[in-house]
PDB file of C-alpha atoms in Angstrom:
ATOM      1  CA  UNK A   1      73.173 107.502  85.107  1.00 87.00           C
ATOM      2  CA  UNK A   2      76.050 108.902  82.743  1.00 93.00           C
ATOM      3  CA  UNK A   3      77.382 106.915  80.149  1.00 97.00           C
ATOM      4  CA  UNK A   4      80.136 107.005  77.545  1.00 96.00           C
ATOM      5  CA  UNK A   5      80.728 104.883  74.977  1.00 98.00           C
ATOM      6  CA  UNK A   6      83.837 104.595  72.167  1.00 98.00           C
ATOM      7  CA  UNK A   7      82.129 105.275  68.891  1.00 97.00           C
ATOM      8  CA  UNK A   8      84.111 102.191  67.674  1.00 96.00           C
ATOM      9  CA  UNK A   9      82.316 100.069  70.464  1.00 96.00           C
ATOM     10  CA  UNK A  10      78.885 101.519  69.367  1.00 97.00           C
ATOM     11  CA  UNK A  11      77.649  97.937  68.401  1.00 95.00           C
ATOM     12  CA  UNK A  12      77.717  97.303  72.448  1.00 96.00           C
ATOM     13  CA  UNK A  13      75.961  99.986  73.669  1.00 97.00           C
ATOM     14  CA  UNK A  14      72.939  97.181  75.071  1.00 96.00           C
ATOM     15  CA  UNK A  15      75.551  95.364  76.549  1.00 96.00           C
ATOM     16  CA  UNK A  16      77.003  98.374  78.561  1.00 97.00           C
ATOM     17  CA  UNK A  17      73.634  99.864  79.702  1.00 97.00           C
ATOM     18  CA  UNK A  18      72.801  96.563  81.651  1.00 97.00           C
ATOM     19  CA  UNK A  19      76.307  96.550  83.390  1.00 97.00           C
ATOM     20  CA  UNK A  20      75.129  98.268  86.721  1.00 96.00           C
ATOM     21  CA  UNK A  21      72.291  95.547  86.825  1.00 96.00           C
ATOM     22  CA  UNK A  22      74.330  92.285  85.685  1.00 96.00           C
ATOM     23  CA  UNK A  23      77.624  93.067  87.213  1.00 96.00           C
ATOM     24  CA  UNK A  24      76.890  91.133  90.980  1.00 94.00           C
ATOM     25  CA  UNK A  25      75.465  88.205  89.373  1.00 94.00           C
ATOM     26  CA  UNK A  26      77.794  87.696  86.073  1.00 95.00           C
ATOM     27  CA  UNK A  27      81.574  87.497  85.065  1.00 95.00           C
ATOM     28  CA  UNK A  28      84.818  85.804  86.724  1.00 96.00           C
ATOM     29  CA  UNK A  29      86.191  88.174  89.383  1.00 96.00           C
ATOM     30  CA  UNK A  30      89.913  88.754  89.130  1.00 91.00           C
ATOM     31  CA  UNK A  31      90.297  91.367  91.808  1.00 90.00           C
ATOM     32  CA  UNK A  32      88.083  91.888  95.159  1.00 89.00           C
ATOM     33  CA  UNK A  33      88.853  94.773  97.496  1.00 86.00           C
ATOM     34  CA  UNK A  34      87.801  98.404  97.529  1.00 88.00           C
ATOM     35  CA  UNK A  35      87.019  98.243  93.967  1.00 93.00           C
ATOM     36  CA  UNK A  36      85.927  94.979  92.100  1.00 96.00           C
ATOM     37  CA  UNK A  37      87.348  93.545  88.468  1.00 97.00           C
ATOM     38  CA  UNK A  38      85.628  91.465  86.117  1.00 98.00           C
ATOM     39  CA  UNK A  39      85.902  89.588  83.153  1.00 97.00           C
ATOM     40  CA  UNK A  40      82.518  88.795  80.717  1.00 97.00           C
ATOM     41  CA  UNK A  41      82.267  87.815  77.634  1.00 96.00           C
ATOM     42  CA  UNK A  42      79.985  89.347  75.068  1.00 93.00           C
ATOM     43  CA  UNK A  43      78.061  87.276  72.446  1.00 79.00           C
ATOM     44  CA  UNK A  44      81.217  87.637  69.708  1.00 81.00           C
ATOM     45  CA  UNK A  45      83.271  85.979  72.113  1.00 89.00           C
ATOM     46  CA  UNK A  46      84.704  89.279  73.021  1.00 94.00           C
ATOM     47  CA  UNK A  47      86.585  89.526  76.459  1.00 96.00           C
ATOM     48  CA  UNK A  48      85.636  92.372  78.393  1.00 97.00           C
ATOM     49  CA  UNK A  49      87.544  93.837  81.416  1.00 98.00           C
ATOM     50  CA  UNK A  50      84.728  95.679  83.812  1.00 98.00           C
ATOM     51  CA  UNK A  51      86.549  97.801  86.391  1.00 97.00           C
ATOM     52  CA  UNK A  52      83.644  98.722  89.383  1.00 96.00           C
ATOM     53  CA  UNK A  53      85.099 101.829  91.395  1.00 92.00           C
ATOM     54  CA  UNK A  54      84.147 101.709  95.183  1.00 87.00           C
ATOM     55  CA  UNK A  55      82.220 104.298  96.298  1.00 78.00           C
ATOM     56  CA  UNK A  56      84.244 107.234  97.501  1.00 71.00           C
ATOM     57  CA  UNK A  57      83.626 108.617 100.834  1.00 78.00           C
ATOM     58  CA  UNK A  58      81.483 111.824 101.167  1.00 69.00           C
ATOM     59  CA  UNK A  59      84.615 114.249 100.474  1.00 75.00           C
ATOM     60  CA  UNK A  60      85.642 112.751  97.211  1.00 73.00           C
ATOM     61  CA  UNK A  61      81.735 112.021  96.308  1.00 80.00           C
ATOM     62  CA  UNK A  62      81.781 115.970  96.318  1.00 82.00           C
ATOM     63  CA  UNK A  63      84.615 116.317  94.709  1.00 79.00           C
ATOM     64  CA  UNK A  64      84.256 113.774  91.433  1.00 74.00           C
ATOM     65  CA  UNK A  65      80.510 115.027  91.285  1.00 82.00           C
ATOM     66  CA  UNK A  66      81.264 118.866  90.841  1.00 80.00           C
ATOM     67  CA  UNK A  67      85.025 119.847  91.091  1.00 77.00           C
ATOM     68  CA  UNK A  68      87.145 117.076  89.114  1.00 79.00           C
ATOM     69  CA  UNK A  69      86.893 113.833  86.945  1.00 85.00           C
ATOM     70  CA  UNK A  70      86.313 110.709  88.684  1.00 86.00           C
ATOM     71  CA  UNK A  71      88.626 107.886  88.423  1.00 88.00           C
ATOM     72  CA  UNK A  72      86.453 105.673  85.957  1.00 91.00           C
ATOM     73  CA  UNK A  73      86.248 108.849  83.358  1.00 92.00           C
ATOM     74  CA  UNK A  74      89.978 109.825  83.715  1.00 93.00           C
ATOM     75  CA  UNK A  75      90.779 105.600  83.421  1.00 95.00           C
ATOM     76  CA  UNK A  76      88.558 105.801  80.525  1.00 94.00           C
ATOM     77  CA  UNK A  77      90.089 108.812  78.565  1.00 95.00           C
ATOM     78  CA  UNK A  78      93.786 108.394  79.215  1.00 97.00           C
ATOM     79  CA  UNK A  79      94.233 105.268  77.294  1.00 97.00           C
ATOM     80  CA  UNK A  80      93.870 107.388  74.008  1.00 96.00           C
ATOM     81  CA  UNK A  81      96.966 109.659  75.077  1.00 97.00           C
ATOM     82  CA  UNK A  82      99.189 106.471  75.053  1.00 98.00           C
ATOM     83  CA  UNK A  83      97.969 104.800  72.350  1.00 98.00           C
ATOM     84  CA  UNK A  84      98.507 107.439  70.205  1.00 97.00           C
ATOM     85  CA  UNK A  85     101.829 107.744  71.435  1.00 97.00           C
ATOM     86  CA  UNK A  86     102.750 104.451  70.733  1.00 97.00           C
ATOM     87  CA  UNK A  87     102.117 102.782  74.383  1.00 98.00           C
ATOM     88  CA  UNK A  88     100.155  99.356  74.627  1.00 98.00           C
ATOM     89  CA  UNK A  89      97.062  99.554  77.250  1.00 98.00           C
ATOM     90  CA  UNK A  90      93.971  98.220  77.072  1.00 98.00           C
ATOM     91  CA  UNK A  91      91.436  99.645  74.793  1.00 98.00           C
ATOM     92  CA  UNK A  92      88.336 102.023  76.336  1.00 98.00           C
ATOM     93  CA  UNK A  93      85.213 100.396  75.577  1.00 98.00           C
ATOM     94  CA  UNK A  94      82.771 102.657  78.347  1.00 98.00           C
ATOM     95  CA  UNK A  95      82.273 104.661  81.196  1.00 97.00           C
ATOM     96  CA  UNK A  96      79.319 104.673  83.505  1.00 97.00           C
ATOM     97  CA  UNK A  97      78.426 107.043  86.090  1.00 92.00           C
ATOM     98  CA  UNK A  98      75.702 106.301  88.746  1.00 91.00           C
ATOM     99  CA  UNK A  99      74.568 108.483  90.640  1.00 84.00           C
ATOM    100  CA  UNK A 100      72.522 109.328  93.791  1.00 86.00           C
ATOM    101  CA  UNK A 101      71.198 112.386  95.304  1.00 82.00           C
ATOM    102  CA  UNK A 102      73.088 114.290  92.672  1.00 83.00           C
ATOM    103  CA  UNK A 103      76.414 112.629  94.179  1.00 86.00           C
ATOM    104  CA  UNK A 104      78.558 110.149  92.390  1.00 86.00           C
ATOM    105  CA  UNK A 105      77.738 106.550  93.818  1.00 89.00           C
ATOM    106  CA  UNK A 106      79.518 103.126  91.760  1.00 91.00           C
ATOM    107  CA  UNK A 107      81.473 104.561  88.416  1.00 93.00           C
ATOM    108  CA  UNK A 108      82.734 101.617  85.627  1.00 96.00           C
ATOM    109  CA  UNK A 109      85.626 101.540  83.534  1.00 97.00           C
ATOM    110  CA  UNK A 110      84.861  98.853  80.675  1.00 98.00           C
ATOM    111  CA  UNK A 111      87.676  97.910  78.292  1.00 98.00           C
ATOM    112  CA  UNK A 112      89.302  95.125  76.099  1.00 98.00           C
ATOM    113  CA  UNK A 113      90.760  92.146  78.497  1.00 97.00           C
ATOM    114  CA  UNK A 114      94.409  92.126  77.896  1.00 96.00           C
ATOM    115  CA  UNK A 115      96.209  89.074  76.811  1.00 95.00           C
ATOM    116  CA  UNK A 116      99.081  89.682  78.311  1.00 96.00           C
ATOM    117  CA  UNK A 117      99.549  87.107  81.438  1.00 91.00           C
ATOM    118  CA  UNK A 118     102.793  88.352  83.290  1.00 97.00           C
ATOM    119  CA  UNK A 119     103.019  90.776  85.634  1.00 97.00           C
ATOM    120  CA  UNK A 120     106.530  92.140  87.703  1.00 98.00           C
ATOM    121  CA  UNK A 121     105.135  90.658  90.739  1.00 98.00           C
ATOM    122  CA  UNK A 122     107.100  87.516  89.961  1.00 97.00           C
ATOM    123  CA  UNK A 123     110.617  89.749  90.067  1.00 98.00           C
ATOM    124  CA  UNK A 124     110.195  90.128  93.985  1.00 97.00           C
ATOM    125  CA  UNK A 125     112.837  87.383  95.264  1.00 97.00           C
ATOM    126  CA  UNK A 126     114.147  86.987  91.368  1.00 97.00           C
ATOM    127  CA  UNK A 127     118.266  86.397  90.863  1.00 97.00           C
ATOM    128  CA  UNK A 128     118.491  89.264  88.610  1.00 97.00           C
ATOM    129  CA  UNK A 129     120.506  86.893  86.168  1.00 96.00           C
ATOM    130  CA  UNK A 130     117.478  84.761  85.231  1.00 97.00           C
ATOM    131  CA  UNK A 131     115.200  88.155  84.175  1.00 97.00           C
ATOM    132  CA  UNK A 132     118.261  90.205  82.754  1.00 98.00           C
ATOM    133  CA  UNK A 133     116.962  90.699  79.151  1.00 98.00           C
ATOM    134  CA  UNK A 134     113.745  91.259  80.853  1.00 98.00           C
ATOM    135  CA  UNK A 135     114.661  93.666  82.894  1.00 98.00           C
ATOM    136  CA  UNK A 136     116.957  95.949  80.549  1.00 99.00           C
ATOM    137  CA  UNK A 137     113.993  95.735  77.365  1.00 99.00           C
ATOM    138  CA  UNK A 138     111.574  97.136  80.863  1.00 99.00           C
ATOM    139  CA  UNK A 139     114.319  99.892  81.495  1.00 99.00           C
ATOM    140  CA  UNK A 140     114.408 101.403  77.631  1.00 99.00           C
ATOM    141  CA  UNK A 141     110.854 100.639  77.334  1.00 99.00           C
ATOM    142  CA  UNK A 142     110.488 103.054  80.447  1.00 99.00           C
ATOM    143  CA  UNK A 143     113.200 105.458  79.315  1.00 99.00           C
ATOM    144  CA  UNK A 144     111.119 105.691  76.212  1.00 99.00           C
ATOM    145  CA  UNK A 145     107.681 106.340  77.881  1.00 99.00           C
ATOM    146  CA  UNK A 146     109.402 109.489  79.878  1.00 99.00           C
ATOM    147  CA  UNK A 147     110.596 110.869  77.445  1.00 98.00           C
ATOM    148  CA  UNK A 148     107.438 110.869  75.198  1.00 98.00           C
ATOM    149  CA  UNK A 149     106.399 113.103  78.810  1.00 98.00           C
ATOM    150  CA  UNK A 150     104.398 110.226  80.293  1.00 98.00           C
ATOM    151  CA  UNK A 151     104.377 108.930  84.163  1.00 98.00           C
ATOM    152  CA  UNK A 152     102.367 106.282  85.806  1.00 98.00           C
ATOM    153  CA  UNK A 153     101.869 107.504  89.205  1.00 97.00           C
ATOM    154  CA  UNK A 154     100.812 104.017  90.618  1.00 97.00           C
ATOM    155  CA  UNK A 155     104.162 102.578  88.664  1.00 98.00           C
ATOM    156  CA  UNK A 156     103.471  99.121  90.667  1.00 97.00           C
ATOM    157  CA  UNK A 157     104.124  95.197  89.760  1.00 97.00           C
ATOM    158  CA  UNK A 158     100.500  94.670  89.054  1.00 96.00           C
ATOM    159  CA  UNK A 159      99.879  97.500  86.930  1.00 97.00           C
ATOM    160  CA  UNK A 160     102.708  96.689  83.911  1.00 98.00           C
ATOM    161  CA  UNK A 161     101.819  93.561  82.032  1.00 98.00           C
ATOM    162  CA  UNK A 162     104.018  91.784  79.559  1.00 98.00           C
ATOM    163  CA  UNK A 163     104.948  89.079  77.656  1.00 98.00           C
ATOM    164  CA  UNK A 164     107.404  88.055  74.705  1.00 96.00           C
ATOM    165  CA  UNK A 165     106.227  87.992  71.363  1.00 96.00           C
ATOM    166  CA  UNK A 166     107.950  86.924  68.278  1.00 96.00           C
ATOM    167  CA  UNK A 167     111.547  86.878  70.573  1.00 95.00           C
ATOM    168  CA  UNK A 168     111.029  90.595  72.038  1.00 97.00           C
ATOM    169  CA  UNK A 169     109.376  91.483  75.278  1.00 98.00           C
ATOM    170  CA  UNK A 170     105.846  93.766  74.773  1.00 98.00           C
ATOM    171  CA  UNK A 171     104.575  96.137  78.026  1.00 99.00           C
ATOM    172  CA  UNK A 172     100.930  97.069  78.578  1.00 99.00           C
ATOM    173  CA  UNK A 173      99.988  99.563  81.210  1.00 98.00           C
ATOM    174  CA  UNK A 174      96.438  99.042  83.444  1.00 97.00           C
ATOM    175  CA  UNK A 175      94.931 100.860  85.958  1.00 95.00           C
ATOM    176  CA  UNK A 176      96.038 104.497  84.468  1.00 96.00           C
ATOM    177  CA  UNK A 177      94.078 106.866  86.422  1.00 94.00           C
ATOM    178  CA  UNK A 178      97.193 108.333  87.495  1.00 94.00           C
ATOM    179  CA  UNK A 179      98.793 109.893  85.064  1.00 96.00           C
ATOM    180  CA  UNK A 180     101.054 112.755  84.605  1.00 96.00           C
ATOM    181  CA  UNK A 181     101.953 114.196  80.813  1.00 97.00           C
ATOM    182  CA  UNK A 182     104.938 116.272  80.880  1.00 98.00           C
ATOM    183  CA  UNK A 183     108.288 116.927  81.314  1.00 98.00           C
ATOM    184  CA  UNK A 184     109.939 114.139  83.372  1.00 98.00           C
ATOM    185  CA  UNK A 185     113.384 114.631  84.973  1.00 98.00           C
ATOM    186  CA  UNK A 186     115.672 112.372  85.238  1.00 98.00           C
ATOM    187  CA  UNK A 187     115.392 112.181  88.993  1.00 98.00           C
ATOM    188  CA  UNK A 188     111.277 112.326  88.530  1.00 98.00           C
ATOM    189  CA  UNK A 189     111.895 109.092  86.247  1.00 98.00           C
ATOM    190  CA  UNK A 190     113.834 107.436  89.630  1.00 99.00           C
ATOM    191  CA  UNK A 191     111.645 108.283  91.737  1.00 99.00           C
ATOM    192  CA  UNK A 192     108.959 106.274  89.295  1.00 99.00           C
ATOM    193  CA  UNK A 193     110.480 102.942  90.037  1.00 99.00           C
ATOM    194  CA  UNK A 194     109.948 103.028  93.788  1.00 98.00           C
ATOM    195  CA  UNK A 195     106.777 100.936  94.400  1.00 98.00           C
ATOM    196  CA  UNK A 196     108.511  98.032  92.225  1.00 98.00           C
ATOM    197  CA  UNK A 197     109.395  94.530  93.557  1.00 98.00           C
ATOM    198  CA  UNK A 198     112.827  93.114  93.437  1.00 97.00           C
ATOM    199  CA  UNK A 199     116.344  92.379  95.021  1.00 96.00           C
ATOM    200  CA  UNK A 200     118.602  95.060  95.179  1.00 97.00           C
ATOM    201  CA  UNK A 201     120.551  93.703  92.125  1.00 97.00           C
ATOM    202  CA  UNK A 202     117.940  93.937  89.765  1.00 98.00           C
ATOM    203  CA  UNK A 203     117.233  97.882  90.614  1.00 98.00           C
ATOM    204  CA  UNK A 204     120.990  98.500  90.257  1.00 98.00           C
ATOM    205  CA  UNK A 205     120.889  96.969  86.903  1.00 99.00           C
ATOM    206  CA  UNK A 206     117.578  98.604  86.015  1.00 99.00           C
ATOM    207  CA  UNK A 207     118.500 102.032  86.809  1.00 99.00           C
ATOM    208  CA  UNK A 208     122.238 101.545  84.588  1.00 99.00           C
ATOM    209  CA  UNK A 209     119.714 100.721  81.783  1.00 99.00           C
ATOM    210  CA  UNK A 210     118.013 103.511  82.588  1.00 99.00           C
ATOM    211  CA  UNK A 211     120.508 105.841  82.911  1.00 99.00           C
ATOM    212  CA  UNK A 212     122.262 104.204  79.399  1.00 99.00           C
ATOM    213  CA  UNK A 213     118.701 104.699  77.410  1.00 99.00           C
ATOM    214  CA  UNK A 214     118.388 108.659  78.451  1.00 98.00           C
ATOM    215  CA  UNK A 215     122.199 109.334  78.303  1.00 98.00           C
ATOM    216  CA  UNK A 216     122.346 109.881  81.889  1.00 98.00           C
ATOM    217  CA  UNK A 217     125.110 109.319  84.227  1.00 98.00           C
ATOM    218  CA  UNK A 218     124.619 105.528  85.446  1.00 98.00           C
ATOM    219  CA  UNK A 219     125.800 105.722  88.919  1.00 98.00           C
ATOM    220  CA  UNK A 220     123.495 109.181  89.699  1.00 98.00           C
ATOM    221  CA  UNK A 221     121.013 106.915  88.556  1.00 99.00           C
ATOM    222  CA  UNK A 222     121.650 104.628  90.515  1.00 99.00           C
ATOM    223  CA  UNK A 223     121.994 106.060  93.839  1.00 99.00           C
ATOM    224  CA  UNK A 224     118.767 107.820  92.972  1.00 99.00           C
ATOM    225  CA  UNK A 225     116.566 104.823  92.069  1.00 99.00           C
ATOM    226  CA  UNK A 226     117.996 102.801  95.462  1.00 98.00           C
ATOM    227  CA  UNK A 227     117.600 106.170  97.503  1.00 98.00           C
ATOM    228  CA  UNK A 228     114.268 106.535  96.102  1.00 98.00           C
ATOM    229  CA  UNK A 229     113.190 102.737  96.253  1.00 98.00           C
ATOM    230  CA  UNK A 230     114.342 102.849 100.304  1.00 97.00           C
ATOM    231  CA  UNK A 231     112.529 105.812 101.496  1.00 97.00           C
ATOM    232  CA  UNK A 232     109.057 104.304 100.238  1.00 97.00           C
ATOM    233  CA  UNK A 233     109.802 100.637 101.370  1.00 97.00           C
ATOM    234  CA  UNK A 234     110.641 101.822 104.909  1.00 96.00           C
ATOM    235  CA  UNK A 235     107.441 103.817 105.330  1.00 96.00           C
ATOM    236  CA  UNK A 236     105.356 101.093 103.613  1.00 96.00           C
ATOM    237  CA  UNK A 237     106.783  98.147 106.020  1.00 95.00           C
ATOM    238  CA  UNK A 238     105.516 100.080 108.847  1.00 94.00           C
ATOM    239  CA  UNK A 239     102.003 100.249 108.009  1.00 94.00           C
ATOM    240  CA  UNK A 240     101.892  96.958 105.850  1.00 94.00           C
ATOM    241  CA  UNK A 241     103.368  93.229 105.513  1.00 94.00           C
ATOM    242  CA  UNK A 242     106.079  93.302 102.895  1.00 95.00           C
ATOM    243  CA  UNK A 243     105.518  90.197 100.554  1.00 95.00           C
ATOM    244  CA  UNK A 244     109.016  89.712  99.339  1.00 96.00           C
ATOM    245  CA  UNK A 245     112.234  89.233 101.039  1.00 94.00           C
ATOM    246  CA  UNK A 246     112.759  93.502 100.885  1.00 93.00           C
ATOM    247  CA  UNK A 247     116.381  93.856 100.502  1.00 88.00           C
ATOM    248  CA  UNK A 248     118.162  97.326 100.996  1.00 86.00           C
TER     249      UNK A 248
END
C-alpha cells in the first residue's frame, strides 16, 4: 500500500493509514456510484472529504500501475497548482494506493470538506434574471481561471461549488483530476462550458460575460458557447435521461 501525506497534515498520518480498513463501516456517504464519497470527522472536529476510486478495469489497472498517474494521485497533486494560483479547491490531505498482484486495486483522495453548499445544478430550469449577478461574477471568475492557463475538463454543475460571502460570490473547484495547464483559446474556453445546466438565456448571457472579461468579440462567443453546448447535449440525450427541461 502507497501512501502520501501533506507534510502540513503530518499530525494525521494514524488517521489516514486506517482509511482502507474503516472506510465501509464509518462516515456519511454523499456520493454512491462507481466511486464512493465520504465525510468523517477526525478527533479535532476536523471534516474530512474521503474520495474511494472504483477499481479500474484490467486496461487502466495496467495503465495507472506502470504507464501514468492514477486518478487519486493526479486529484491529490493538482490542488497545489490552483491554489497557488489563486483558485479555491479543497485542500490535499492524502493519497493511498492499494494494491494487488502488483496492479492498482481501490486508490483514496483525502482532503478538507468544503463549506461551500451550492452547486450550478440548481441553474438547470433557472429564469436567468433571478441568478444574473451569479452568473456574470461565474463568467469573469472563469475568464480569469483561463487565462491563468487552467481548464477543468469535467467543467460540470457538480464539480463548481459556491457561495456568497461578505456580498461577493466565492467558486471552489472538486473533482480535478482533469486538468489541463496551458494556453486556452478563446474557442477552447467555449467549448469548456458545454456540460453546464441551464436555459438558453443564461448561456447567452454567460458567454457575453465571457467574451466582455477576455476582450473578445461577444457574439463569436456566443455562437460558440451555444454551438458548443448543442453538439454535447444532443449526443448525451441519446445515451442518457436529460434532467432539466434542455432548451436549444
Amino acid at each position: 500500500m502507497k501512501i502520501i501525506v501533506n507534510p502540513a497534515y503530518e499530525h494525521l498520518r494514524k488517521f489516514v493509514e486506517s482509511i482502507p480498513d474503516i472506510f465501509e463501516s464509518e462516515g456519511r456517504v454523499i456520493y454512491s456510484g462507481r466511486n464512493l464519497i465520504k465525510v468523517m470527522t477526525v478527533d479535532d472536529g476536523l471534516e474530512i472529504n474521503i474520495k474511494r476510486y472504483g477499481v479500474p478495469a484490467l486496461v487502466n489497472r495496467i495503465a495507472y500501475s506502470f504507464f501514468r498517474a492514477p486518478k487519486g494521485r493526479r486529484a491529490f497533486s493538482y490542488p497545489n497548482i490552483l491554489l497557488q494560483r489563486g483558485f479555491e479547491t479543497p485542500v490535499p490531505i492524502a493519497y493511498i494506493e492499494e494494491c494487488k498482484w502488483g496492479l492498482i486495486k481501490y486508490s483514496y483522495f483525502i482532503s478538507l470538506q468544503s463549506s461551500y453548499r451550492r452547486n450550478f445544478y440548481e441553474f438547470g430550469n433557472a429564469d436567468v434574471n433571478d441568478c444574473r449577478d451569479v452568473v456574470i461574477a461565474f463568467a469573469r471568475y472563469t475568464a480569469r481561471l483561463h487565462e491563468s492557463d487552467i481548464m477543468h475538463r469535467d467543467y460540470s454543475p457538480g464539480n463548481i461549488l459556491f457561495d456568497k460571502i461578505d456580498g461577493e460570490y466565492h467558486f471552489m473547484l472538486v473533482d480535478i483530476n482533469r486538468m489541463s495547464f496551458g494556453k486556452i483559446s478563446i474557442d477552447m474556453g467555449c467549448a469548456n462550458f458545454a456540460r453546464l445546466w441551464g436555459q438558453k438565456a443564461f448561456f447567452e448571457l454567460l458567454a457575453r460575460e465571457y467574451a466582455r472579461a477576455r476582450n473578445t468579440d461577444e457574439q463569436y462567443c456566443v455562437d460558440k458557447v451555444l454551438a458548443h453546448r448543442k453538439k454535447f447535449w444532443i449526443y448525451f440525450a441519446k445515451k442518457h435521461q436529460v434532467k432539466y427541461k434542455l432548451e436549444l
